[in-house]
Structure formats: C-alpha cells, structure tokens
XYZ file of C-alpha atoms in Angstrom:
304
model
C -23.782 168.158 -133.981
C -22.515 171.656 -133.055
C -24.000 173.360 -130.043
C -26.547 176.069 -130.809
C -26.378 179.194 -128.722
C -29.311 181.535 -128.114
C -27.721 184.331 -130.144
C -27.310 182.142 -133.237
C -30.532 180.132 -132.942
C -32.622 181.529 -135.829
C -34.751 178.556 -136.861
C -37.453 179.005 -134.236
C -41.080 179.896 -134.972
C -40.810 182.999 -132.800
C -38.304 185.796 -132.249
C -35.876 185.441 -129.411
C -34.870 188.337 -127.172
C -31.565 188.767 -129.002
C -33.307 188.938 -132.400
C -35.810 191.490 -131.107
C -33.000 193.593 -129.687
C -31.095 193.580 -132.984
C -34.252 194.621 -134.879
C -34.800 197.513 -132.500
C -37.985 196.093 -130.964
C -39.358 197.857 -127.882
C -38.047 200.950 -126.132
C -34.516 201.995 -126.995
C -32.758 204.110 -124.363
C -29.661 206.203 -124.771
C -28.016 208.478 -122.265
C -27.593 212.040 -123.502
C -24.018 213.161 -123.867
C -22.432 216.508 -123.209
C -22.991 217.698 -126.786
C -26.756 217.092 -126.497
C -27.279 219.261 -123.414
C -27.426 223.024 -123.209
C -24.598 224.628 -121.187
C -25.492 226.766 -118.192
C -24.230 229.949 -119.904
C -26.240 229.461 -123.135
C -29.475 231.170 -124.148
C -32.606 229.014 -124.064
C -33.783 230.487 -127.401
C -30.729 230.847 -129.643
C -28.577 228.230 -127.787
C -25.568 230.526 -128.110
C -23.430 232.084 -125.351
C -25.383 234.699 -123.423
C -25.185 238.330 -124.517
C -26.602 240.816 -121.983
C -28.140 237.901 -120.061
C -31.582 238.123 -118.482
C -33.307 235.567 -116.271
C -36.957 234.913 -115.453
C -38.206 234.242 -111.898
C -38.048 230.476 -112.617
C -34.336 230.624 -113.464
C -34.377 230.318 -117.273
C -31.650 232.412 -118.907
C -31.990 234.315 -122.198
C -30.153 236.872 -124.260
C -31.731 240.285 -123.872
C -32.432 240.654 -127.575
C -33.880 237.131 -127.886
C -36.350 237.321 -124.997
C -37.514 240.867 -125.818
C -38.079 239.898 -129.446
C -39.980 236.780 -128.315
C -42.255 238.720 -125.940
C -42.872 241.394 -128.579
C -43.831 238.732 -131.127
C -46.230 237.208 -128.585
C -47.869 240.607 -127.991
C -48.330 241.117 -131.738
C -49.851 237.647 -132.058
C -52.218 238.311 -129.133
C -53.277 241.606 -130.731
C -53.947 239.862 -134.050
C -56.030 237.145 -132.336
C -58.015 239.765 -130.402
C -58.854 241.594 -133.638
C -59.942 238.319 -135.255
C -62.087 237.451 -132.238
C -63.749 240.879 -132.207
C -64.480 240.698 -135.947
C -66.000 237.226 -135.471
C -68.256 238.480 -132.663
C -69.333 241.412 -134.846
C -70.073 239.076 -137.756
C -72.100 236.727 -135.531
C -74.109 239.681 -134.240
C -74.809 240.889 -137.784
C -75.876 237.389 -138.861
C -78.218 237.126 -135.890
C -79.783 240.494 -136.720
C -80.136 239.480 -140.365
C -81.891 236.244 -139.360
C -84.289 238.185 -137.156
C -85.056 240.628 -139.998
C -85.675 237.762 -142.455
C -87.944 235.992 -139.982
C -89.837 239.194 -139.366
C -90.268 239.827 -143.104
C -91.467 236.231 -143.617
C -94.032 236.625 -140.862
C -95.277 239.886 -142.417
C -95.498 238.311 -145.872
C -97.401 235.320 -144.500
C -99.795 237.583 -142.636
C -100.339 239.797 -145.700
C -100.919 236.839 -148.029
C -103.279 235.145 -145.612
C -105.443 238.229 -145.114
C -105.168 240.128 -148.413
C -103.666 237.737 -150.954
C -105.681 236.005 -153.657
C -103.959 232.656 -153.197
C -104.183 231.201 -149.675
C -101.069 229.789 -148.045
C -101.346 226.566 -146.074
C -99.019 225.492 -143.303
C -98.629 222.010 -141.914
C -98.811 221.073 -138.254
C -95.170 221.958 -137.644
C -95.757 225.493 -138.947
C -93.569 225.083 -142.047
C -94.650 225.538 -145.619
C -95.475 222.718 -147.970
C -93.064 221.189 -150.441
C -93.506 223.939 -153.032
C -94.334 226.769 -150.652
C -97.819 227.094 -152.240
C -100.219 224.263 -152.997
C -102.196 223.737 -156.171
C -101.710 224.675 -159.803
C -102.683 228.293 -159.191
C -99.400 229.021 -157.420
C -97.710 232.048 -158.896
C -94.356 231.539 -157.141
C -93.406 228.140 -158.530
C -90.538 229.543 -160.574
C -89.179 231.609 -157.708
C -89.351 228.581 -155.405
C -87.327 226.520 -157.848
C -84.658 229.197 -157.878
C -84.678 229.298 -154.089
C -84.471 225.496 -153.875
C -81.578 225.452 -156.306
C -79.796 228.090 -154.271
C -80.298 226.318 -150.938
C -79.817 222.786 -152.234
C -77.408 220.754 -150.063
C -75.543 218.949 -152.814
C -72.053 218.321 -151.520
C -70.891 216.964 -154.889
C -71.397 220.334 -156.573
C -68.563 222.842 -156.024
C -71.053 225.714 -155.826
C -73.154 223.937 -153.179
C -70.359 222.517 -151.054
C -70.950 223.448 -147.402
C -68.192 225.307 -145.583
C -67.318 224.709 -141.945
C -67.122 227.896 -139.942
C -63.853 228.331 -138.074
C -64.546 229.635 -134.590
C -61.851 231.793 -133.021
C -61.768 231.508 -129.238
C -60.912 234.449 -127.039
C -57.088 234.423 -126.672
C -55.205 234.870 -123.434
C -53.681 238.320 -123.023
C -50.703 237.075 -120.962
C -47.250 236.542 -122.434
C -45.570 233.277 -121.430
C -42.002 232.150 -120.891
C -40.865 230.210 -123.994
C -38.987 227.698 -121.835
C -41.107 227.200 -118.706
C -44.538 227.960 -120.284
C -45.581 230.080 -117.286
C -46.823 233.657 -117.310
C -43.995 236.121 -117.820
C -43.987 239.895 -117.952
C -41.181 242.092 -119.190
C -40.759 243.784 -115.820
C -40.265 240.382 -114.123
C -36.977 239.808 -115.978
C -33.749 240.689 -114.181
C -30.173 240.911 -115.450
C -27.513 238.454 -114.261
C -23.710 238.702 -114.360
C -21.175 235.893 -114.252
C -17.718 236.401 -112.758
C -15.034 235.575 -115.318
C -11.991 233.592 -114.258
C -8.675 235.381 -113.957
C -5.712 234.489 -116.108
C -4.104 232.694 -113.133
C -7.074 230.355 -112.569
C -7.897 229.862 -116.247
C -6.464 226.855 -118.057
C -3.996 227.568 -120.831
C -5.723 225.149 -123.250
C -9.211 226.634 -122.864
C -10.179 229.165 -125.519
C -13.794 229.848 -124.537
C -14.830 232.029 -121.643
C -14.991 230.332 -118.264
C -16.718 231.604 -115.156
C -16.141 231.063 -111.466
C -17.993 231.516 -108.228
C -16.949 234.869 -106.693
C -16.976 233.335 -103.223
C -15.102 230.009 -103.431
C -13.333 230.750 -106.776
C -14.338 227.365 -108.195
C -14.996 227.031 -111.945
C -18.687 226.912 -112.819
C -19.734 223.836 -114.807
C -22.935 221.988 -115.696
C -22.390 219.627 -112.763
C -22.930 222.465 -110.273
C -26.190 224.034 -109.136
C -26.119 227.812 -109.562
C -28.050 230.525 -107.760
C -28.578 234.119 -108.951
C -29.600 237.097 -106.836
C -32.517 238.907 -108.447
C -31.650 242.270 -106.847
C -28.072 242.613 -108.134
C -27.710 239.695 -110.599
C -24.527 238.076 -109.259
C -24.292 234.293 -109.673
C -22.940 231.957 -106.981
C -22.700 228.212 -106.578
C -25.329 226.434 -104.511
C -22.948 225.624 -101.640
C -21.886 229.241 -101.125
C -25.480 230.381 -101.440
C -26.675 228.040 -98.685
C -23.650 228.755 -96.509
C -23.354 232.541 -96.757
C -26.200 234.220 -98.694
C -29.045 232.446 -96.904
C -27.604 233.290 -93.487
C -25.983 236.718 -93.977
C -28.698 237.948 -96.422
C -26.223 240.177 -98.230
C -24.400 239.825 -101.552
C -20.737 238.901 -101.162
C -19.705 241.026 -104.164
C -21.591 244.320 -103.891
C -22.806 244.069 -100.265
C -26.354 244.704 -101.414
C -28.993 243.266 -99.058
C -31.053 240.347 -100.343
C -33.832 238.193 -98.977
C -34.445 234.502 -99.337
C -37.033 235.061 -102.058
C -34.370 236.920 -104.101
C -32.272 233.739 -104.450
C -33.277 232.219 -107.802
C -31.877 228.774 -108.797
C -30.774 228.828 -112.444
C -32.109 226.077 -114.708
C -29.673 224.229 -116.909
C -29.322 221.032 -118.900
C -27.057 218.984 -116.663
C -24.324 216.616 -117.814
C -24.033 213.283 -119.559
C -21.405 211.915 -117.164
C -23.297 212.184 -113.863
C -26.959 211.921 -112.959
C -27.450 215.548 -111.989
C -30.727 216.777 -113.491
C -33.770 215.089 -114.985
C -34.442 214.250 -118.655
C -30.920 212.963 -119.290
C -32.158 209.841 -121.080
C -33.597 209.764 -124.604
C -36.223 207.101 -125.384
C -37.604 205.782 -128.676
C -40.261 203.071 -128.980
C -40.454 200.828 -132.045
C -43.462 198.549 -132.497
C -43.166 195.530 -134.768
C -46.856 195.355 -135.619
C -48.996 194.681 -138.658
C -47.572 195.950 -141.920
C -43.969 195.321 -140.955
C -44.061 191.599 -141.624
C -43.215 190.952 -138.004
C -46.659 191.238 -136.447
C -46.868 187.656 -135.206
C -44.205 187.907 -132.541
C -44.473 185.238 -129.872
C -42.760 185.644 -126.523
C -39.789 183.421 -125.869
C -40.407 180.539 -123.463
C -39.188 181.024 -119.947
C -36.230 178.949 -118.940
C-alpha cells in the first residue's frame, strides 16, 4: 500500500491545513512591492511626479494645483452644507410657529363652541376629542372629520399616505482637512519644497527619469531614506545630514537661512518593498469558509 502524505491525503472527514491553504482559508498576507508604493517625489492626490510641490506641516507632499483645487472644493462643500443647515433651521422654526398657531386656533374654536355653539363638544379625560370629534347624531362636522381622517390616515400601503423620514442635516465643520493625514489644514500652513537634482556626472546613464540627491552628502534620494524638509526655505535633506548638521548648526546648508528645530519637517512617503522601512507594507485579505460556501463544517486537524 503506497504511503499517504499529508498534502495528498484528501479522504478525511475534515480539511487539513494544506487543503485550507490551497482554498484560501484564513488571512492571506502579501508583501507590497515597489510598484504598489508611492514614490517620495509623487503627489499624494494625483500620484504623479510633483509639479510646484507643496508640503503640509505633517510632511505630506502635493502638487500646488492639486492641493489648492482640493481645498477649494472642500470650502465649496462646507458652504453648501452651511446653507442646507441654515435652511433646515429656518424650516424647523416655521413648522414650530405653525404648530403653535394651529394649537392656538384649536383652543379658540373649542372655547367658542363650548360657550356660544349650539352643539356642545365633549373631551375625554386625556383632553382629546372623541372618535368623531363630536358625539351624537346632531354633529354637523361629520363630513369634514371624514375628510380630515382620510388626509391624516397612516396607511403605509397607499402611495399618497406613505410617511416620509425627515433627513436631518447636522452643523458641518468649517475647517478644511488634509486629504492624506485627515488633520486640520489651512492654505497658509502649506510651504513650498525644492529637491536638488543630480548632476550629469552623478546621474546614471541608463536612468531616464529625474533623480534627486541630498545637497549635503550628494547621495541619491530613494524610498529607503528618511527625508527632512525645512519649512522656511523648502530645501530637502536626508535624515542623517539633518541630524548631523541642521539640528546643531540651525542654518540651511544651501541658502544659509536660519532655521529652528520646529522648522524641520519629516516628509511622509510609502517606503519600499525590499526592506522593512515604514509601516503598512503588508496587504491582508481574510476569507471565511462559512455557511453558504459548502465548506461551513470545517473541523480542525488533530494535533500530532
């Protein structure tokens, strides 16, 4: 009798680990490659190379046109929501006033009918009218009551009497937010950044795209490096040069413009698929073999 291995043993009453893995059971993990991660010199909105780059105080980079268009669209949306909220408040106020006027007119009618009317009006203990509004065969408003009952009838199966749920518009926030970091962002908080392009001597002959370098150590900037931008002048350095020179000398190495420690802004980027540099470099997908898939009765494999 040939030996049965665990990978080929398919006559059991339960699924083995190898069978579950082939069916995609559980959490599937895959490391993100270079093509799945945004480069450091790409816009967070259009994902294209930066044109007139701007950065927020949290280090997210955008094209000037993209971020200004995004903030302008947010302001228009906030204005539209404010108008809708104001119109809703006005409508609620008008409805409240209308209810008060109707209640007042009902009270006056009840008082007039009770004191001067020929037909008395009786109220029950709760203060509401009877079933037909007036009791007895001498009621002169039976027809009008039927019309009122037909108008206020809660018959959800009739299209004309289907109740409508009121949509309440909450008061919107008047602050624009960063589309990448989801924190408050104003237009005046953005600052321009400038990368130093590599010279023809340092640039590789095979590379066609633009490549940038650190103006201090002349090393090529890649996704594996942490970058720091100065918010006062916009020049970008690598993290090592920033900690070694900028943090101690407190002056830009390119334009000699003074800078403080709070002006050093780390730039956010995607990272790389070949080294564990930043977070979120692993994609996960969970697949549950439950009821409806035909594989709901999955028993765990016995322990060896």
